Amino acid sequence: MKKLIVLTLCFFSYFTFASDDVKIRADLEFITNTNVESGKLCFGDSECTTYSTFYLFNTRVHNVILGDVVDGSFKVIYGQHALIEQDITDVVLTLKKLDENNQFGALYQVVSIE
């Protein structure tokens, strides 16, 4: 019974992965801090401040784990609080496709880094 529950949860998590999302192993080469707000921190109803901004990276793909993605390299954005302005190497990224006409010139937004 326990095996059945575990298998069901594994299959369920596979199907909940968004169809537009991709997962890759890659390196991120820092380009710039865009200073465009990616997160806001509010105290009460009116006191808000920028919590995080989007950073622009060039991504070099090592291999595709899940989904369809352009081989080689392309630009991505990532907004995380206290993100250090440096290169990040050999990580697994979950990416969400962006509109072609986005203000960053990036193909994807990084949803998570493992």
PDB file of N, CA and C in Angstrom, residues 6-105:
ATOM      1  N   VAL A   6       3.326   6.108  -2.780  1.00  0.00           N
ATOM      2  CA  VAL A   6       4.544   6.787  -3.233  1.00  0.00           C
ATOM      3  C   VAL A   6       4.544   6.918  -4.752  1.00  0.00           C
ATOM      4  N   LEU A   7       4.198   5.833  -5.452  1.00  0.00           N
ATOM      5  CA  LEU A   7       4.149   5.882  -6.912  1.00  0.00           C
ATOM      6  C   LEU A   7       3.112   6.884  -7.406  1.00  0.00           C
ATOM      7  N   THR A   8       1.965   6.929  -6.755  1.00  0.00           N
ATOM      8  CA  THR A   8       0.921   7.877  -7.133  1.00  0.00           C
ATOM      9  C   THR A   8       1.410   9.310  -6.963  1.00  0.00           C
ATOM     10  N   LEU A   9       2.079   9.601  -5.852  1.00  0.00           N
ATOM     11  CA  LEU A   9       2.605  10.947  -5.616  1.00  0.00           C
ATOM     12  C   LEU A   9       3.680  11.314  -6.641  1.00  0.00           C
ATOM     13  N   CYS A  10       4.519  10.351  -7.008  1.00  0.00           N
ATOM     14  CA  CYS A  10       5.554  10.605  -8.013  1.00  0.00           C
ATOM     15  C   CYS A  10       4.936  10.946  -9.365  1.00  0.00           C
ATOM     16  N   PHE A  11       3.945  10.182  -9.776  1.00  0.00           N
ATOM     17  CA  PHE A  11       3.288  10.445 -11.050  1.00  0.00           C
ATOM     18  C   PHE A  11       2.516  11.760 -11.012  1.00  0.00           C
ATOM     19  N   PHE A  12       1.886  12.057  -9.887  1.00  0.00           N
ATOM     20  CA  PHE A  12       1.135  13.296  -9.752  1.00  0.00           C
ATOM     21  C   PHE A  12       2.059  14.500  -9.877  1.00  0.00           C
ATOM     22  N   SER A  13       3.239  14.447  -9.237  1.00  0.00           N
ATOM     23  CA  SER A  13       4.172  15.568  -9.311  1.00  0.00           C
ATOM     24  C   SER A  13       4.695  15.748 -10.735  1.00  0.00           C
ATOM     25  N   TYR A  14       4.841  14.655 -11.484  1.00  0.00           N
ATOM     26  CA  TYR A  14       5.283  14.747 -12.867  1.00  0.00           C
ATOM     27  C   TYR A  14       4.247  15.476 -13.709  1.00  0.00           C
ATOM     28  N   PHE A  15       2.973  15.185 -13.506  1.00  0.00           N
ATOM     29  CA  PHE A  15       1.927  15.799 -14.311  1.00  0.00           C
ATOM     30  C   PHE A  15       1.626  17.240 -13.909  1.00  0.00           C
ATOM     31  N   THR A  16       2.003  17.645 -12.713  1.00  0.00           N
ATOM     32  CA  THR A  16       1.762  19.019 -12.296  1.00  0.00           C
ATOM     33  C   THR A  16       2.836  19.972 -12.796  1.00  0.00           C
ATOM     34  N   PHE A  17       3.925  19.472 -13.347  1.00  0.00           N
ATOM     35  CA  PHE A  17       4.969  20.300 -13.925  1.00  0.00           C
ATOM     36  C   PHE A  17       4.371  21.000 -15.140  1.00  0.00           C
ATOM     37  N   ALA A  18       4.408  22.315 -15.173  1.00  0.00           N
ATOM     38  CA  ALA A  18       3.769  23.076 -16.251  1.00  0.00           C
ATOM     39  C   ALA A  18       4.352  22.689 -17.602  1.00  0.00           C
ATOM     40  N   SER A  19       3.492  22.634 -18.602  1.00  0.00           N
ATOM     41  CA  SER A  19       3.920  22.187 -19.925  1.00  0.00           C
ATOM     42  C   SER A  19       4.925  23.144 -20.567  1.00  0.00           C
ATOM     43  N   ASP A  20       4.907  24.425 -20.201  1.00  0.00           N
ATOM     44  CA  ASP A  20       5.832  25.391 -20.771  1.00  0.00           C
ATOM     45  C   ASP A  20       7.157  25.438 -20.019  1.00  0.00           C
ATOM     46  N   ASP A  21       7.208  24.834 -18.849  1.00  0.00           N
ATOM     47  CA  ASP A  21       8.422  24.861 -18.044  1.00  0.00           C
ATOM     48  C   ASP A  21       9.420  23.832 -18.553  1.00  0.00           C
ATOM     49  N   VAL A  22      10.698  24.146 -18.392  1.00  0.00           N
ATOM     50  CA  VAL A  22      11.760  23.216 -18.747  1.00  0.00           C
ATOM     51  C   VAL A  22      12.727  23.120 -17.578  1.00  0.00           C
ATOM     52  N   LYS A  23      13.448  22.020 -17.535  1.00  0.00           N
ATOM     53  CA  LYS A  23      14.443  21.812 -16.491  1.00  0.00           C
ATOM     54  C   LYS A  23      15.753  21.461 -17.170  1.00  0.00           C
ATOM     55  N   ILE A  24      16.815  22.188 -16.790  1.00  0.00           N
ATOM     56  CA  ILE A  24      18.118  21.997 -17.413  1.00  0.00           C
ATOM     57  C   ILE A  24      19.219  22.025 -16.363  1.00  0.00           C
ATOM     58  N   ARG A  25      20.369  21.476 -16.720  1.00  0.00           N
ATOM     59  CA  ARG A  25      21.593  21.653 -15.932  1.00  0.00           C
ATOM     60  C   ARG A  25      22.411  22.662 -16.728  1.00  0.00           C
ATOM     61  N   ALA A  26      22.861  23.736 -16.027  1.00  0.00           N
ATOM     62  CA  ALA A  26      23.517  24.822 -16.753  1.00  0.00           C
ATOM     63  C   ALA A  26      24.407  25.657 -15.842  1.00  0.00           C
ATOM     64  N   ASP A  27      25.126  26.580 -16.468  1.00  0.00           N
ATOM     65  CA  ASP A  27      25.890  27.619 -15.780  1.00  0.00           C
ATOM     66  C   ASP A  27      25.204  28.947 -16.044  1.00  0.00           C
ATOM     67  N   LEU A  28      25.197  29.827 -15.040  1.00  0.00           N
ATOM     68  CA  LEU A  28      24.664  31.176 -15.195  1.00  0.00           C
ATOM     69  C   LEU A  28      25.821  32.165 -15.116  1.00  0.00           C
ATOM     70  N   GLU A  29      25.974  32.960 -16.156  1.00  0.00           N
ATOM     71  CA  GLU A  29      27.007  33.996 -16.187  1.00  0.00           C
ATOM     72  C   GLU A  29      26.328  35.342 -15.945  1.00  0.00           C
ATOM     73  N   PHE A  30      26.670  35.997 -14.837  1.00  0.00           N
ATOM     74  CA  PHE A  30      26.042  37.258 -14.457  1.00  0.00           C
ATOM     75  C   PHE A  30      26.327  38.332 -15.502  1.00  0.00           C
ATOM     76  N   ILE A  31      25.263  39.061 -15.897  1.00  0.00           N
ATOM     77  CA  ILE A  31      25.412  40.176 -16.832  1.00  0.00           C
ATOM     78  C   ILE A  31      25.182  41.496 -16.101  1.00  0.00           C
ATOM     79  N   THR A  32      23.965  41.663 -15.509  1.00  0.00           N
ATOM     80  CA  THR A  32      23.660  42.924 -14.841  1.00  0.00           C
ATOM     81  C   THR A  32      22.462  42.797 -13.908  1.00  0.00           C
ATOM     82  N   ASN A  33      22.391  43.707 -12.962  1.00  0.00           N
ATOM     83  CA  ASN A  33      21.194  43.870 -12.140  1.00  0.00           C
ATOM     84  C   ASN A  33      20.300  44.842 -12.902  1.00  0.00           C
ATOM     85  N   THR A  34      19.102  44.427 -13.264  1.00  0.00           N
ATOM     86  CA  THR A  34      18.218  45.267 -14.073  1.00  0.00           C
ATOM     87  C   THR A  34      17.572  46.390 -13.272  1.00  0.00           C
ATOM     88  N   ASN A  35      17.593  46.282 -11.943  1.00  0.00           N
ATOM     89  CA  ASN A  35      16.922  47.236 -11.047  1.00  0.00           C
ATOM     90  C   ASN A  35      15.411  47.289 -11.266  1.00  0.00           C
ATOM     91  N   VAL A  36      14.854  46.269 -11.910  1.00  0.00           N
ATOM     92  CA  VAL A  36      13.405  46.125 -12.072  1.00  0.00           C
ATOM     93  C   VAL A  36      12.914  45.245 -10.939  1.00  0.00           C
ATOM     94  N   GLU A  37      11.936  45.721 -10.204  1.00  0.00           N
ATOM     95  CA  GLU A  37      11.429  45.015  -9.023  1.00  0.00           C
ATOM     96  C   GLU A  37      10.858  43.645  -9.371  1.00  0.00           C
ATOM     97  N   SER A  38      11.320  42.624  -8.643  1.00  0.00           N
ATOM     98  CA  SER A  38      10.762  41.285  -8.812  1.00  0.00           C
ATOM     99  C   SER A  38       9.978  40.857  -7.576  1.00  0.00           C
ATOM    100  N   GLY A  39      10.180  41.547  -6.466  1.00  0.00           N
ATOM    101  CA  GLY A  39       9.459  41.245  -5.235  1.00  0.00           C
ATOM    102  C   GLY A  39       9.341  42.487  -4.379  1.00  0.00           C
ATOM    103  N   LYS A  40       8.254  42.555  -3.633  1.00  0.00           N
ATOM    104  CA  LYS A  40       7.972  43.717  -2.797  1.00  0.00           C
ATOM    105  C   LYS A  40       7.712  43.235  -1.380  1.00  0.00           C
ATOM    106  N   LEU A  41       8.156  44.003  -0.390  1.00  0.00           N
ATOM    107  CA  LEU A  41       7.932  43.705   1.015  1.00  0.00           C
ATOM    108  C   LEU A  41       7.121  44.851   1.599  1.00  0.00           C
ATOM    109  N   CYS A  42       5.974  44.519   2.182  1.00  0.00           N
ATOM    110  CA  CYS A  42       5.083  45.558   2.702  1.00  0.00           C
ATOM    111  C   CYS A  42       4.877  45.395   4.210  1.00  0.00           C
ATOM    112  N   PHE A  43       4.830  46.520   4.891  1.00  0.00           N
ATOM    113  CA  PHE A  43       4.513  46.592   6.314  1.00  0.00           C
ATOM    114  C   PHE A  43       3.209  47.363   6.422  1.00  0.00           C
ATOM    115  N   GLY A  44       2.117  46.659   6.671  1.00  0.00           N
ATOM    116  CA  GLY A  44       0.810  47.301   6.679  1.00  0.00           C
ATOM    117  C   GLY A  44       0.311  47.490   5.257  1.00  0.00           C
ATOM    118  N   ASP A  45      -0.584  48.458   5.091  1.00  0.00           N
ATOM    119  CA  ASP A  45      -1.204  48.669   3.784  1.00  0.00           C
ATOM    120  C   ASP A  45      -0.437  49.625   2.881  1.00  0.00           C
ATOM    121  N   SER A  46       0.376  50.514   3.456  1.00  0.00           N
ATOM    122  CA  SER A  46       0.965  51.558   2.623  1.00  0.00           C
ATOM    123  C   SER A  46       2.488  51.600   2.614  1.00  0.00           C
ATOM    124  N   GLU A  47       3.154  50.992   3.573  1.00  0.00           N
ATOM    125  CA  GLU A  47       4.615  51.028   3.626  1.00  0.00           C
ATOM    126  C   GLU A  47       5.200  49.832   2.886  1.00  0.00           C
ATOM    127  N   CYS A  48       5.648  50.053   1.660  1.00  0.00           N
ATOM    128  CA  CYS A  48       6.227  48.974   0.856  1.00  0.00           C
ATOM    129  C   CYS A  48       7.596  49.380   0.348  1.00  0.00           C
ATOM    130  N   THR A  49       8.447  48.399   0.186  1.00  0.00           N
ATOM    131  CA  THR A  49       9.785  48.620  -0.338  1.00  0.00           C
ATOM    132  C   THR A  49      10.151  47.464  -1.266  1.00  0.00           C
ATOM    133  N   THR A  50      11.094  47.713  -2.148  1.00  0.00           N
ATOM    134  CA  THR A  50      11.558  46.663  -3.051  1.00  0.00           C
ATOM    135  C   THR A  50      12.311  45.614  -2.249  1.00  0.00           C
ATOM    136  N   TYR A  51      11.900  44.364  -2.393  1.00  0.00           N
ATOM    137  CA  TYR A  51      12.511  43.243  -1.689  1.00  0.00           C
ATOM    138  C   TYR A  51      13.603  42.596  -2.549  1.00  0.00           C
ATOM    139  N   SER A  52      13.350  42.518  -3.859  1.00  0.00           N
ATOM    140  CA  SER A  52      14.325  41.920  -4.765  1.00  0.00           C
ATOM    141  C   SER A  52      14.144  42.496  -6.162  1.00  0.00           C
ATOM    142  N   THR A  53      15.200  42.407  -6.953  1.00  0.00           N
ATOM    143  CA  THR A  53      15.156  42.872  -8.342  1.00  0.00           C
ATOM    144  C   THR A  53      15.558  41.726  -9.264  1.00  0.00           C
ATOM    145  N   PHE A  54      15.237  41.886 -10.548  1.00  0.00           N
ATOM    146  CA  PHE A  54      15.616  40.873 -11.534  1.00  0.00           C
ATOM    147  C   PHE A  54      17.069  41.062 -11.950  1.00  0.00           C
ATOM    148  N   TYR A  55      17.796  39.956 -12.014  1.00  0.00           N
ATOM    149  CA  TYR A  55      19.159  39.943 -12.514  1.00  0.00           C
ATOM    150  C   TYR A  55      19.135  39.262 -13.878  1.00  0.00           C
ATOM    151  N   LEU A  56      19.959  39.735 -14.775  1.00  0.00           N
ATOM    152  CA  LEU A  56      20.050  39.163 -16.111  1.00  0.00           C
ATOM    153  C   LEU A  56      21.303  38.298 -16.187  1.00  0.00           C
ATOM    154  N   PHE A  57      21.125  37.080 -16.667  1.00  0.00           N
ATOM    155  CA  PHE A  57      22.224  36.124 -16.796  1.00  0.00           C
ATOM    156  C   PHE A  57      22.270  35.568 -18.210  1.00  0.00           C
ATOM    157  N   ASN A  58      23.456  35.178 -18.649  1.00  0.00           N
ATOM    158  CA  ASN A  58      23.601  34.375 -19.848  1.00  0.00           C
ATOM    159  C   ASN A  58      23.714  32.932 -19.379  1.00  0.00           C
ATOM    160  N   THR A  59      22.916  32.052 -19.948  1.00  0.00           N
ATOM    161  CA  THR A  59      22.875  30.649 -19.532  1.00  0.00           C
ATOM    162  C   THR A  59      23.575  29.769 -20.562  1.00  0.00           C
ATOM    163  N   ARG A  60      24.469  28.922 -20.101  1.00  0.00           N
ATOM    164  CA  ARG A  60      25.110  27.915 -20.945  1.00  0.00           C
ATOM    165  C   ARG A  60      24.565  26.550 -20.546  1.00  0.00           C
ATOM    166  N   VAL A  61      23.850  25.912 -21.446  1.00  0.00           N
ATOM    167  CA  VAL A  61      23.183  24.642 -21.175  1.00  0.00           C
ATOM    168  C   VAL A  61      24.178  23.487 -21.255  1.00  0.00           C
ATOM    169  N   HIS A  62      24.217  22.667 -20.195  1.00  0.00           N
ATOM    170  CA  HIS A  62      25.012  21.433 -20.211  1.00  0.00           C
ATOM    171  C   HIS A  62      24.164  20.294 -20.760  1.00  0.00           C
ATOM    172  N   ASN A  63      22.957  20.135 -20.206  1.00  0.00           N
ATOM    173  CA  ASN A  63      22.029  19.138 -20.739  1.00  0.00           C
ATOM    174  C   ASN A  63      20.593  19.478 -20.334  1.00  0.00           C
ATOM    175  N   VAL A  64      19.663  19.009 -21.152  1.00  0.00           N
ATOM    176  CA  VAL A  64      18.234  19.225 -20.911  1.00  0.00           C
ATOM    177  C   VAL A  64      17.710  18.031 -20.127  1.00  0.00           C
ATOM    178  N   ILE A  65      17.066  18.307 -18.998  1.00  0.00           N
ATOM    179  CA  ILE A  65      16.518  17.250 -18.156  1.00  0.00           C
ATOM    180  C   ILE A  65      15.069  16.977 -18.519  1.00  0.00           C
ATOM    181  N   LEU A  66      14.309  18.050 -18.734  1.00  0.00           N
ATOM    182  CA  LEU A  66      12.886  17.909 -19.039  1.00  0.00           C
ATOM    183  C   LEU A  66      12.432  19.070 -19.903  1.00  0.00           C
ATOM    184  N   GLY A  67      11.686  18.770 -20.958  1.00  0.00           N
ATOM    185  CA  GLY A  67      11.132  19.803 -21.819  1.00  0.00           C
ATOM    186  C   GLY A  67      11.994  20.074 -23.038  1.00  0.00           C
ATOM    187  N   ASP A  68      11.604  21.103 -23.760  1.00  0.00           N
ATOM    188  CA  ASP A  68      12.279  21.515 -24.986  1.00  0.00           C
ATOM    189  C   ASP A  68      12.927  22.867 -24.761  1.00  0.00           C
ATOM    190  N   VAL A  69      14.197  22.970 -25.041  1.00  0.00           N
ATOM    191  CA  VAL A  69      14.904  24.236 -24.858  1.00  0.00           C
ATOM    192  C   VAL A  69      15.989  24.353 -25.919  1.00  0.00           C
ATOM    193  N   VAL A  70      16.324  25.583 -26.257  1.00  0.00           N
ATOM    194  CA  VAL A  70      17.371  25.852 -27.228  1.00  0.00           C
ATOM    195  C   VAL A  70      18.716  25.397 -26.661  1.00  0.00           C
ATOM    196  N   ASP A  71      19.481  24.632 -27.434  1.00  0.00           N
ATOM    197  CA  ASP A  71      20.828  24.249 -26.996  1.00  0.00           C
ATOM    198  C   ASP A  71      21.760  25.447 -27.098  1.00  0.00           C
ATOM    199  N   GLY A  72      22.848  25.391 -26.390  1.00  0.00           N
ATOM    200  CA  GLY A  72      23.825  26.463 -26.453  1.00  0.00           C
ATOM    201  C   GLY A  72      23.657  27.432 -25.311  1.00  0.00           C
ATOM    202  N   SER A  73      23.466  28.707 -25.636  1.00  0.00           N
ATOM    203  CA  SER A  73      23.314  29.710 -24.590  1.00  0.00           C
ATOM    204  C   SER A  73      22.227  30.707 -24.946  1.00  0.00           C
ATOM    205  N   PHE A  74      21.647  31.296 -23.910  1.00  0.00           N
ATOM    206  CA  PHE A  74      20.586  32.294 -24.069  1.00  0.00           C
ATOM    207  C   PHE A  74      20.475  33.069 -22.765  1.00  0.00           C
ATOM    208  N   LYS A  75      19.737  34.175 -22.800  1.00  0.00           N
ATOM    209  CA  LYS A  75      19.584  35.027 -21.622  1.00  0.00           C
ATOM    210  C   LYS A  75      18.367  34.617 -20.801  1.00  0.00           C
ATOM    211  N   VAL A  76      18.527  34.724 -19.467  1.00  0.00           N
ATOM    212  CA  VAL A  76      17.437  34.460 -18.526  1.00  0.00           C
ATOM    213  C   VAL A  76      17.427  35.566 -17.474  1.00  0.00           C
ATOM    214  N   ILE A  77      16.278  35.729 -16.812  1.00  0.00           N
ATOM    215  CA  ILE A  77      16.205  36.632 -15.667  1.00  0.00           C
ATOM    216  C   ILE A  77      15.911  35.809 -14.427  1.00  0.00           C
ATOM    217  N   TYR A  78      16.363  36.337 -13.288  1.00  0.00           N
ATOM    218  CA  TYR A  78      16.119  35.672 -12.017  1.00  0.00           C
ATOM    219  C   TYR A  78      16.035  36.737 -10.947  1.00  0.00           C
ATOM    220  N   GLY A  79      14.981  36.712 -10.155  1.00  0.00           N
ATOM    221  CA  GLY A  79      14.803  37.677  -9.085  1.00  0.00           C
ATOM    222  C   GLY A  79      14.721  36.986  -7.753  1.00  0.00           C
ATOM    223  N   GLN A  80      15.720  37.183  -6.916  1.00  0.00           N
ATOM    224  CA  GLN A  80      15.788  36.530  -5.616  1.00  0.00           C
ATOM    225  C   GLN A  80      16.393  37.510  -4.626  1.00  0.00           C
ATOM    226  N   HIS A  81      15.853  37.567  -3.422  1.00  0.00           N
ATOM    227  CA  HIS A  81      16.394  38.458  -2.404  1.00  0.00           C
ATOM    228  C   HIS A  81      17.828  38.065  -2.048  1.00  0.00           C
ATOM    229  N   ALA A  82      18.661  39.058  -1.900  1.00  0.00           N
ATOM    230  CA  ALA A  82      20.056  38.888  -1.488  1.00  0.00           C
ATOM    231  C   ALA A  82      20.847  38.005  -2.462  1.00  0.00           C
ATOM    232  N   LEU A  83      20.502  38.098  -3.716  1.00  0.00           N
ATOM    233  CA  LEU A  83      21.245  37.358  -4.731  1.00  0.00           C
ATOM    234  C   LEU A  83      22.568  38.069  -4.973  1.00  0.00           C
ATOM    235  N   ILE A  84      23.650  37.330  -4.960  1.00  0.00           N
ATOM    236  CA  ILE A  84      24.976  37.909  -5.152  1.00  0.00           C
ATOM    237  C   ILE A  84      25.215  38.108  -6.642  1.00  0.00           C
ATOM    238  N   GLU A  85      25.797  39.242  -6.999  1.00  0.00           N
ATOM    239  CA  GLU A  85      26.070  39.551  -8.402  1.00  0.00           C
ATOM    240  C   GLU A  85      27.327  38.816  -8.848  1.00  0.00           C
ATOM    241  N   GLN A  86      27.151  37.529  -9.146  1.00  0.00           N
ATOM    242  CA  GLN A  86      28.279  36.698  -9.578  1.00  0.00           C
ATOM    243  C   GLN A  86      27.774  35.546 -10.431  1.00  0.00           C
ATOM    244  N   ASP A  87      28.692  34.830 -11.039  1.00  0.00           N
ATOM    245  CA  ASP A  87      28.348  33.656 -11.834  1.00  0.00           C
ATOM    246  C   ASP A  87      27.922  32.527 -10.902  1.00  0.00           C
ATOM    247  N   ILE A  88      27.013  31.688 -11.399  1.00  0.00           N
ATOM    248  CA  ILE A  88      26.549  30.512 -10.657  1.00  0.00           C
ATOM    249  C   ILE A  88      26.776  29.314 -11.575  1.00  0.00           C
ATOM    250  N   THR A  89      27.565  28.339 -11.110  1.00  0.00           N
ATOM    251  CA  THR A  89      27.945  27.242 -12.003  1.00  0.00           C
ATOM    252  C   THR A  89      27.322  25.912 -11.609  1.00  0.00           C
ATOM    253  N   ASP A  90      27.099  25.098 -12.647  1.00  0.00           N
ATOM    254  CA  ASP A  90      26.647  23.714 -12.527  1.00  0.00           C
ATOM    255  C   ASP A  90      25.447  23.554 -11.599  1.00  0.00           C
ATOM    256  N   VAL A  91      24.322  24.144 -11.998  1.00  0.00           N
ATOM    257  CA  VAL A  91      23.086  24.060 -11.223  1.00  0.00           C
ATOM    258  C   VAL A  91      21.960  23.517 -12.100  1.00  0.00           C
ATOM    259  N   VAL A  92      20.932  22.998 -11.441  1.00  0.00           N
ATOM    260  CA  VAL A  92      19.731  22.557 -12.143  1.00  0.00           C
ATOM    261  C   VAL A  92      18.724  23.693 -12.047  1.00  0.00           C
ATOM    262  N   LEU A  93      18.219  24.140 -13.197  1.00  0.00           N
ATOM    263  CA  LEU A  93      17.300  25.271 -13.270  1.00  0.00           C
ATOM    264  C   LEU A  93      15.946  24.828 -13.783  1.00  0.00           C
ATOM    265  N   THR A  94      14.898  25.345 -13.187  1.00  0.00           N
ATOM    266  CA  THR A  94      13.559  25.230 -13.751  1.00  0.00           C
ATOM    267  C   THR A  94      13.253  26.578 -14.368  1.00  0.00           C
ATOM    268  N   LEU A  95      12.889  26.572 -15.639  1.00  0.00           N
ATOM    269  CA  LEU A  95      12.684  27.805 -16.394  1.00  0.00           C
ATOM    270  C   LEU A  95      11.258  27.919 -16.903  1.00  0.00           C
ATOM    271  N   LYS A  96      10.763  29.159 -16.957  1.00  0.00           N
ATOM    272  CA  LYS A  96       9.448  29.462 -17.527  1.00  0.00           C
ATOM    273  C   LYS A  96       9.672  30.375 -18.721  1.00  0.00           C
ATOM    274  N   LYS A  97       9.070  30.034 -19.851  1.00  0.00           N
ATOM    275  CA  LYS A  97       9.219  30.823 -21.079  1.00  0.00           C
ATOM    276  C   LYS A  97       8.618  32.212 -20.882  1.00  0.00           C
ATOM    277  N   LEU A  98       9.302  33.229 -21.386  1.00  0.00           N
ATOM    278  CA  LEU A  98       8.821  34.614 -21.335  1.00  0.00           C
ATOM    279  C   LEU A  98       8.289  35.043 -22.695  1.00  0.00           C
ATOM    280  N   ASP A  99       7.477  36.082 -22.700  1.00  0.00           N
ATOM    281  CA  ASP A  99       7.039  36.672 -23.963  1.00  0.00           C
ATOM    282  C   ASP A  99       8.256  37.165 -24.733  1.00  0.00           C
ATOM    283  N   GLU A 100       8.202  37.068 -26.037  1.00  0.00           N
ATOM    284  CA  GLU A 100       9.323  37.498 -26.864  1.00  0.00           C
ATOM    285  C   GLU A 100       9.603  38.995 -26.716  1.00  0.00           C
ATOM    286  N   ASN A 101       8.587  39.787 -26.424  1.00  0.00           N
ATOM    287  CA  ASN A 101       8.740  41.234 -26.344  1.00  0.00           C
ATOM    288  C   ASN A 101       8.959  41.732 -24.923  1.00  0.00           C
ATOM    289  N   ASN A 102       9.591  40.918 -24.061  1.00  0.00           N
ATOM    290  CA  ASN A 102       9.827  41.359 -22.684  1.00  0.00           C
ATOM    291  C   ASN A 102      10.929  42.412 -22.653  1.00  0.00           C
ATOM    292  N   GLN A 103      10.941  43.197 -21.601  1.00  0.00           N
ATOM    293  CA  GLN A 103      11.874  44.327 -21.489  1.00  0.00           C
ATOM    294  C   GLN A 103      13.322  43.925 -21.216  1.00  0.00           C
ATOM    295  N   PHE A 104      13.564  42.648 -20.947  1.00  0.00           N
ATOM    296  CA  PHE A 104      14.902  42.201 -20.586  1.00  0.00           C
ATOM    297  C   PHE A 104      15.688  41.612 -21.755  1.00  0.00           C
ATOM    298  N   GLY A 105      14.998  41.192 -22.796  1.00  0.00           N
ATOM    299  CA  GLY A 105      15.663  40.491 -23.897  1.00  0.00           C
ATOM    300  C   GLY A 105      15.994  39.057 -23.548  1.00  0.00           C
TER     301      GLY A 105
END
